[in-house]
Structure formats: C-alpha cells, structure tokens
Coordinates of C-alpha atoms and ligand atoms in Angstrom, one line a residue:
M251 CA 0.1 -0.2 0.1
S252 CA 1.8 3.7 -1.4
A253 CA 2.8 5.7 1.5
D254 CA 2.9 9.3 -0.2
P255 CA 0.8 11.8 1.1
V256 CA 1.4 14.2 -2.0
A257 CA 0.0 11.7 -4.4
I258 CA -2.7 10.7 -1.3
A259 CA -3.5 15.1 -1.0
R260 CA -3.3 16.0 -4.8
D261 CA -6.2 13.4 -5.4
L262 CA -8.1 14.2 -2.6
I263 CA -7.8 17.9 -3.9
R264 CA -9.2 16.6 -7.3
C265 CA -12.0 16.1 -5.6
R266 CA -14.6 18.6 -5.9
S267 CA -15.8 18.2 -2.0
I268 CA -17.7 21.6 -1.8
T269 CA -19.3 21.5 1.8
P270 CA -22.4 20.1 2.1
E271 CA -20.7 17.5 -1.2
E272 CA -18.9 14.6 -1.0
G273 CA -17.1 14.9 -4.1
G274 CA -15.9 11.9 -4.0
A275 CA -13.4 12.7 -1.7
L276 CA -15.0 10.0 1.1
S277 CA -15.1 7.1 -1.1
Y278 CA -11.7 8.0 -2.1
L279 CA -10.8 7.6 1.5
H280 CA -12.8 4.4 2.7
G281 CA -11.1 3.0 -0.8
V282 CA -7.3 3.4 0.6
L283 CA -8.3 3.0 4.2
A284 CA -10.8 -0.5 3.3
K285 CA -7.5 -1.6 1.4
A286 CA -4.8 -1.7 4.8
G287 CA -7.1 -3.4 6.9
F288 CA -9.5 -0.4 8.3
A289 CA -13.0 -1.4 9.1
V290 CA -15.0 2.0 7.4
Q291 CA -18.1 3.4 8.0
R292 CA -19.9 5.8 6.3
Q293 CA -22.6 7.6 7.8
T294 CA -24.7 10.2 6.1
F295 CA -26.8 12.8 9.2
T296 CA -29.2 14.7 8.3
E297 CA -31.2 18.1 10.5
S298 CA -34.3 19.6 8.8
G299 CA -33.8 22.9 7.5
T300 CA -29.8 21.8 6.6
A301 CA -28.0 19.5 4.3
P302 CA -27.4 16.0 4.5
V303 CA -23.7 15.3 5.4
E304 CA -22.1 12.5 4.8
N305 CA -19.5 11.3 7.6
L306 CA -16.7 8.5 7.4
F307 CA -15.4 6.2 10.1
A308 CA -12.0 4.0 10.1
R309 CA -10.7 1.6 12.5
I310 CA -8.3 -0.7 13.0
G311 CA -7.3 -3.0 15.7
D312 CA -9.7 -4.0 19.1
T313 CA -7.8 -3.1 21.7
A314 CA -7.3 0.0 23.8
P315 CA -5.7 2.9 23.5
N316 CA -7.5 4.1 21.0
L317 CA -5.5 7.2 19.1
A318 CA -8.0 8.9 17.2
F319 CA -7.4 11.5 13.9
A320 CA -9.9 13.8 12.8
G321 CA -10.1 15.7 10.5
H322 CA -12.9 17.6 7.5
T323 CA -12.5 16.9 3.5
D324 CA -15.2 19.5 3.2
V325 CA -14.5 23.2 1.6
V326 CA -15.2 26.3 1.1
P327 CA -16.3 27.1 -2.6
P328 CA -13.0 28.5 -4.6
G329 CA -14.7 31.7 -5.3
D330 CA -13.8 32.9 -9.0
E331 CA -11.7 30.4 -10.3
T332 CA -10.1 32.4 -13.2
T333 CA -8.6 34.0 -10.4
W334 CA -5.7 30.9 -9.7
H335 CA -2.7 30.7 -11.8
H336 CA -3.8 26.6 -10.8
A337 CA -6.5 25.2 -11.0
P338 CA -8.7 25.0 -7.4
F339 CA -9.6 21.1 -8.1
G340 CA -6.6 20.3 -10.3
G341 CA -4.0 18.9 -7.4
E342 CA -1.1 20.6 -9.5
L343 CA 1.9 20.6 -8.3
A344 CA 4.8 22.6 -9.2
G345 CA 8.1 23.6 -7.9
D346 CA 7.8 22.9 -4.3
K347 CA 4.7 23.1 -4.1
I348 CA 1.0 21.5 -4.5
Y349 CA -1.9 23.4 -5.4
G350 CA -5.5 23.6 -5.4
R351 CA -9.0 24.0 -3.0
G352 CA -7.9 22.1 0.5
A353 CA -4.3 21.7 -0.1
V354 CA -3.5 23.1 3.1
D355 CA -7.3 23.3 5.0
M356 CA -7.1 20.1 5.1
K357 CA -7.0 17.7 2.4
G358 CA -3.1 18.2 3.4
G359 CA -3.0 17.3 6.3
I360 CA -5.0 14.6 6.1
A361 CA -3.4 13.1 3.8
C362 CA 0.1 12.9 6.1
F363 CA -2.3 11.4 8.6
V364 CA -3.4 8.6 6.3
A365 CA 0.4 8.2 4.8
A366 CA 2.2 7.8 8.8
A367 CA -0.5 5.6 9.9
L368 CA -0.4 3.4 6.6
D369 CA 3.5 3.9 7.1
Y370 CA 3.5 2.2 10.5
L371 CA 1.4 0.1 10.1
N372 CA 3.2 -1.7 6.9
A373 CA 6.7 -1.7 9.1
D374 CA 4.3 -3.3 11.6
G375 CA 3.0 -6.1 10.1
G376 CA 0.1 -4.5 8.2
A377 CA -1.3 -4.5 12.0
P378 CA -1.4 -3.0 15.7
K379 CA -0.2 -5.7 17.7
Q380 CA -1.4 -3.1 20.3
G381 CA -4.2 -0.8 20.7
S382 CA -5.7 0.8 17.5
I383 CA -5.7 3.8 15.3
S384 CA -9.1 5.2 14.9
L385 CA -10.5 8.1 12.0
L386 CA -12.7 10.3 12.1
I387 CA -13.5 12.2 8.5
T388 CA -16.7 15.0 8.3
G389 CA -17.4 16.3 5.5
D390 CA -19.4 19.5 7.5
E391 CA -16.5 21.7 8.6
E392 CA -16.6 24.5 6.5
G393 CA -20.6 25.2 6.7
I394 CA -22.7 25.3 9.2
A395 CA -20.6 21.8 11.3
V396 CA -24.1 20.6 12.6
N397 CA -24.7 16.8 10.4
G398 CA -20.3 16.1 11.1
T399 CA -17.8 15.6 13.8
I400 CA -20.9 16.7 16.9
K401 CA -23.4 14.0 15.5
L402 CA -20.1 11.6 14.1
L403 CA -18.8 11.5 18.2
Q404 CA -22.6 10.6 18.9
W405 CA -22.9 7.9 16.6
A406 CA -19.4 6.0 17.9
A407 CA -20.5 6.7 21.1
E408 CA -23.5 5.0 20.9
H409 CA -21.5 1.9 19.2
G410 CA -19.7 1.4 21.5
E411 CA -16.4 3.3 20.5
T412 CA -13.9 5.4 23.1
F413 CA -10.5 7.4 22.2
D414 CA -8.3 7.8 24.3
H415 CA -6.8 10.5 22.4
C416 CA -7.4 12.5 19.0
I417 CA -5.3 14.8 17.0
L418 CA -7.3 16.4 14.4
G419 CA -5.5 17.9 11.7
E420 CA -6.0 21.5 11.0
P421 CA -3.6 23.9 10.0
S422 CA -2.8 24.7 13.3
N423 CA 1.2 26.2 12.7
V424 CA 1.7 30.1 12.1
E425 CA 5.3 30.5 10.2
V426 CA 7.2 27.6 9.8
L427 CA 5.8 23.9 10.2
G428 CA 6.8 22.9 13.8
D429 CA 6.1 26.0 15.3
T430 CA 2.5 26.2 17.3
I431 CA 0.1 22.8 18.0
K432 CA -3.6 24.4 19.1
A433 CA -4.4 23.1 22.6
G434 CA -7.9 24.9 23.2
R435 CA -10.2 27.9 21.7
R436 CA -12.1 30.7 23.2
G437 CA -15.8 29.9 22.8
S438 CA -17.6 31.9 21.1
L439 CA -21.1 33.7 21.9
S440 CA -23.6 35.9 19.5
G441 CA -26.4 37.9 20.1
T442 CA -28.4 41.5 19.3
L443 CA -29.2 44.5 21.6
I444 CA -32.6 46.0 20.6
V445 CA -33.5 49.1 22.0
T446 CA -36.8 50.6 21.6
G447 CA -37.4 54.4 21.5
R448 CA -40.5 56.7 20.1
Q449 CA -40.5 57.1 16.7
G450 CA -41.4 60.6 15.7
H451 CA -40.4 63.8 13.3
V452 CA -37.1 65.1 14.0
A453 CA -38.0 68.7 14.4
Y454 CA -40.4 67.8 17.1
P455 CA -37.7 65.6 18.9
H456 CA -39.4 66.4 22.7
R457 CA -42.2 64.3 21.7
A458 CA -40.3 61.0 20.8
D459 CA -37.8 58.7 22.1
N460 CA -34.5 57.6 19.9
P461 CA -33.4 54.8 20.2
I462 CA -29.9 55.3 18.5
R463 CA -29.1 57.9 21.9
G464 CA -29.5 54.5 24.0
L465 CA -27.8 52.2 21.2
V466 CA -24.5 53.9 21.6
T467 CA -24.7 54.7 25.5
L468 CA -25.2 50.8 25.4
I469 CA -22.7 50.4 22.9
T470 CA -20.4 52.1 24.6
A471 CA -20.4 50.5 28.1
L472 CA -20.5 46.9 26.3
Q473 CA -17.0 47.9 25.0
A474 CA -15.4 47.6 28.8
P475 CA -13.1 45.0 28.9
L476 CA -14.1 41.9 29.8
D477 CA -11.2 40.5 31.7
E478 CA -7.4 40.2 31.3
G479 CA -6.7 37.4 30.0
S480 CA -5.6 34.0 32.0
A481 CA -2.7 31.7 32.1
H482 CA -3.4 29.8 28.7
F483 CA -6.1 32.6 27.1
D484 CA -5.5 35.9 25.5
P485 CA -8.4 38.5 27.0
S486 CA -12.2 38.3 26.1
H487 CA -12.9 40.2 23.0
L488 CA -16.7 41.7 23.0
E489 CA -16.7 43.3 18.7
F490 CA -19.9 45.1 17.4
T491 CA -20.3 43.8 13.5
S492 CA -23.5 46.0 12.7
V493 CA -25.7 48.6 13.4
D494 CA -28.9 48.7 12.2
V495 CA -31.7 51.5 12.1
G496 CA -33.2 50.9 8.3
N497 CA -34.2 54.4 8.1
E498 CA -34.3 56.3 4.6
T499 CA -36.7 58.4 5.7
V500 CA -34.5 61.8 6.5
N501 CA -37.4 63.8 8.9
L502 CA -37.5 59.9 11.0
I503 CA -36.9 59.8 13.9
P504 CA -36.4 55.7 14.1
G505 CA -39.1 53.6 17.1
Q506 CA -35.9 50.6 17.5
A507 CA -32.0 50.1 16.7
R508 CA -30.5 47.2 16.5
A509 CA -26.7 46.0 17.1
R510 CA -25.1 43.0 16.3
F511 CA -22.6 41.6 18.5
N512 CA -19.5 38.6 18.5
I513 CA -17.7 37.4 22.2
R514 CA -14.7 35.4 21.3
Y515 CA -14.0 34.5 24.9
N516 CA -11.8 32.4 27.5
D517 CA -11.8 29.9 29.9
C518 CA -12.7 32.8 33.1
H519 CA -16.2 33.0 31.5
S520 CA -19.3 30.6 31.2
P521 CA -21.3 31.1 28.9
I522 CA -24.2 31.9 31.6
A523 CA -21.7 33.8 33.9
L524 CA -21.0 36.2 30.7
K525 CA -24.6 37.0 29.2
T526 CA -25.1 38.0 33.0
L527 CA -22.3 40.3 32.7
I528 CA -23.1 41.3 29.7
E529 CA -26.5 41.8 30.6
R530 CA -25.5 43.6 34.1
R531 CA -23.7 46.2 31.8
A532 CA -26.6 47.2 30.1
Q533 CA -28.6 47.4 33.2
T534 CA -26.3 49.9 34.6
A535 CA -25.4 51.4 31.8
A536 CA -29.4 52.7 30.9
A537 CA -29.9 53.7 34.1
G538 CA -33.4 52.7 34.0
R539 CA -33.7 55.2 31.0
V540 CA -33.3 53.7 28.3
H541 CA -35.2 50.7 27.2
Y542 CA -33.5 47.6 25.7
A543 CA -33.8 44.1 25.3
F544 CA -30.6 41.4 24.3
E545 CA -31.4 38.4 22.2
W546 CA -29.0 36.1 22.4
Q547 CA -28.0 33.0 19.4
P548 CA -27.5 29.8 20.3
S549 CA -24.0 28.5 20.3
N550 CA -22.8 25.1 20.0
A551 CA -18.8 27.3 20.1
E552 CA -17.5 26.4 24.1
V553 CA -14.0 27.4 24.9
F554 CA -12.2 24.2 26.5
L555 CA -8.8 24.1 26.9
T556 CA -6.9 20.9 27.0
R557 CA -4.5 21.1 30.0
P558 CA -0.2 19.7 29.3
S559 CA -0.4 16.6 30.0
P560 CA 1.9 13.2 29.2
F561 CA -0.2 13.4 26.1
T562 CA 0.7 16.6 24.7
D563 CA 4.0 16.0 26.0
L564 CA 4.6 13.2 24.0
A565 CA 3.1 15.1 20.7
I566 CA 5.8 18.3 21.8
A567 CA 8.3 16.2 21.5
A568 CA 7.9 13.8 18.3
I569 CA 7.7 17.4 17.0
A570 CA 11.0 18.2 18.1
E571 CA 12.5 15.3 17.4
V572 CA 11.7 16.0 13.7
T573 CA 12.2 19.5 13.1
G574 CA 14.5 19.9 15.5
R575 CA 11.7 23.2 16.9
K576 CA 9.3 23.0 20.2
P577 CA 6.1 24.0 19.6
K578 CA 4.1 26.6 21.7
L579 CA 0.7 25.6 23.2
S580 CA -1.8 28.3 21.7
T581 CA -5.3 28.7 21.9
S582 CA -5.5 31.8 19.3
G583 CA -7.8 32.3 16.4
G584 CA -11.6 31.0 15.7
T585 CA -13.4 28.0 16.6
S586 CA -13.0 24.3 15.5
D587 CA -14.3 20.5 15.7
A588 CA -12.1 20.5 19.0
R589 CA -14.5 22.0 21.0
F590 CA -17.1 18.6 19.5
I591 CA -13.9 16.2 20.1
T592 CA -13.0 17.3 23.5
K593 CA -16.1 16.8 25.1
Y594 CA -15.1 12.9 24.6
C595 CA -11.6 12.5 24.9
P596 CA -7.9 15.1 25.5
V597 CA -7.8 16.9 22.2
L598 CA -4.6 18.7 20.1
E599 CA -5.0 20.1 16.9
F600 CA -1.5 20.2 14.6
G601 CA -1.0 20.1 11.1
L602 CA 0.1 22.0 8.4
V603 CA 1.5 26.1 8.3
G604 CA -1.8 28.1 8.1
Q605 CA -0.9 31.2 5.4
T606 CA -2.8 29.9 2.4
M607 CA -5.8 28.7 3.6
H608 CA -8.8 29.7 2.6
Q609 CA -7.0 31.7 -0.1
V610 CA -7.1 31.9 -4.1
D611 CA -4.1 30.1 -5.1
E612 CA -4.1 27.7 -1.5
C613 CA -1.0 25.5 -1.6
A614 CA 1.1 23.3 0.3
S615 CA 4.4 22.5 0.1
V616 CA 5.8 19.5 -0.9
A617 CA 9.0 19.4 2.8
D618 CA 6.2 20.6 4.4
L619 CA 3.5 17.3 3.6
A620 CA 6.3 15.1 4.0
T621 CA 7.5 16.5 7.3
L622 CA 4.1 16.5 8.9
T623 CA 4.0 12.7 7.7
A624 CA 6.8 12.0 9.8
I625 CA 5.8 13.7 12.8
Y626 CA 2.8 12.1 13.2
R627 CA 4.5 8.7 12.6
R628 CA 6.6 9.8 14.4
I629 CA 3.7 10.0 17.5
I630 CA 1.8 7.3 16.5
E631 CA 5.1 5.1 17.1
K632 CA 5.7 7.0 20.5
Y633 CA 2.4 6.1 21.4
F634 CA 1.9 3.0 20.7
G635 CA 6.0 2.8 22.4
Ligands
ZN663 ZN1 -10.3 23.3 8.6

C-alpha cells in the first residue's frame, strides 16, 4: 500500500468536495483505508433545514488505547476560479508546492496522517500489535457543522467506540511547521442588542425618544474589557459587527435600533455567566432610561482547554525530534471541531502551516507534507511505544 502523502493529497484535492458535497473525497479515503485493513463505515447525518452530509469512521485494531485522527474533507468554495493560477481542483504540482482548495485546510493534513498510519502499519506487519488507530472524517466542518463531527462522535459513542486521545489535523502552525500546537479554543457567543424608543418627527424631538442615543450609550458600556486573560488564554473580546436602524427617511426619528455583536471568550467565563455580565452592564448603563432587550443566538462553540499532560509532552517531543522546534501550546484563532472532540477525549490540533487557507492559490509545500507525515508517524510510534 502506497503511503505517499503527496499522491493522497493530490487525489483528494481533485475531488470537488465543497460543503456539503462529498465530491468523491470520502469514497477515495474509504478505498485507501479499506485496502489497508481498516474497518470503514460511512454515515450520512441529517437535520431539518440543512443539507444531509456524509461522514466516515475507520478503525484498525480492537484494543485500547485508541488513538484517533480527525479532520474534514469538505472545503470552502474557490470563489472566481479564473483568479487562480492553478486550477482549484487540479491538484497541480509546481515547484515545491501542491496547489488547490484544501491543500492546507485540510486535505493535506488528512493525506499526512493517512500516510503516517499506513506506513506505521506496514512496518508493523500490516496490523497494530497493540492498541487501535481510528479516523474521524467529516464532510461538514466549513459549513454550519451540524451534520458532521458532533454527530459522528455521538454515533461512535452509541456504537461502543471510545477514544483515548485525538489529533485534529487542522492547519495549526503560524509561520513554519512545528511552531504551534493548538491546545484549546476560545468560545464564541453572538447576540443582538435591541433598543426601543418612540418614533417621531425630527423637528419635534421632544415628542419622540430616539433609540440611537440609547444604543450608543449601551454600545459604549459593552465595549469595556471583559477580563485580563488567563493562564492559557488572551483576554476575552466583544466586537460589534453591525448597527442597524434601516431608516431611509431623513425627517423621521426611528422607533427601534439594533446592534449585533460577537464575543470570543476565554476560560474565565461560562456562556451563562457571560450573558449575565453583559446584561448587568447594559442595565447599569441604561440607568432605567433606555429600553432595551437582548436576543442571544444559540451557540455550540464553548471554550475549552486541553491541559498539559504526558500526551501533550509526547506530541511536543515528536515535533521537536523531527523539526528541531519546540512548538508552543496556543489557544488563539477561531473555533474548530476540537470543541466537540474535547467532550470525548483530550484533543490537540496540529497540521500544516495555515498561511494560504481559504485563499486563492491555496498551497502546501511538498517538503511540509513529508515533514508532517514524519511527525504523525513519530507520534504514533511513541504513542504505542
Ligand atoms: Zn479546516
């Protein structure tokens, strides 16, 4: 069985798997993994109002410990394809780079952990002597992520699968391969602030109550710092993303004004405590004179932290042995499927360098694919020691 990450990455990139399309990517992996002796299962998950999405679970070995690798084969759309110098679904090789949508986010990462697992199994006589390797691959990460990893994990648990540790192959490195492991993510909470006044003629403001004044007062109050950060996280941050009155008339004081905001919060807060904090600040600033309400959006992006442990030490050591760099444990950036995995087992995110993800001419260096494969290979070897 070939364990060439470049060949696997190119084959995956050629699958047009824009969320929620499977695009042949999971079928391709199914073939590769089944041939190597993995038990492969495909599951399509549905939810009303969303497109059904296919997912793949594969496992080899039937004893503990079970080391899981997780990732997504879906990609964001390429945008205007004529602006690409290399076809987004061509898997072209030019110079030291492999080009295409998903090259770093994250078909390249999947290619590396698949190649590493196959290589390890080959060296081990085709099957693990002890323990198991599992793969959790979703087609619903770049979209709304309701028919993906969250349901694949539930399904696996219902079928008696347990995981001891997981590595999610998202592009975690900032500048160079080996600089960063993501060991946690901030939570994300969105809401809308609605201030209600009284509509009226601009020439007679005393007969009206302009909600824009109240909105400005509350916006100012809510932008105060939320905390000073914690041992493993930067300070939480609230950012207003839209202010909406929708008034097209010049001589009318509107009756209502709204502002949308998003908070990226650290482990100083739970979602409930954070909502209480925001609502209390608004109450103080309103001082009984501004009539307002909050609408909170449901969120499945809670903050989490994977604390330093022998597993994180093992990953750091493997990365250092292959690259000569000691990665830092970071909790920066947006949310990822690790927020779901953390409820089942400790999870670290480590993959390619993220610089070109979601960009035109997304690309990964061939050298990086080889190095990342060597790192995953080393992690597997150390893990099953
Ligand atoms: Zn990704």
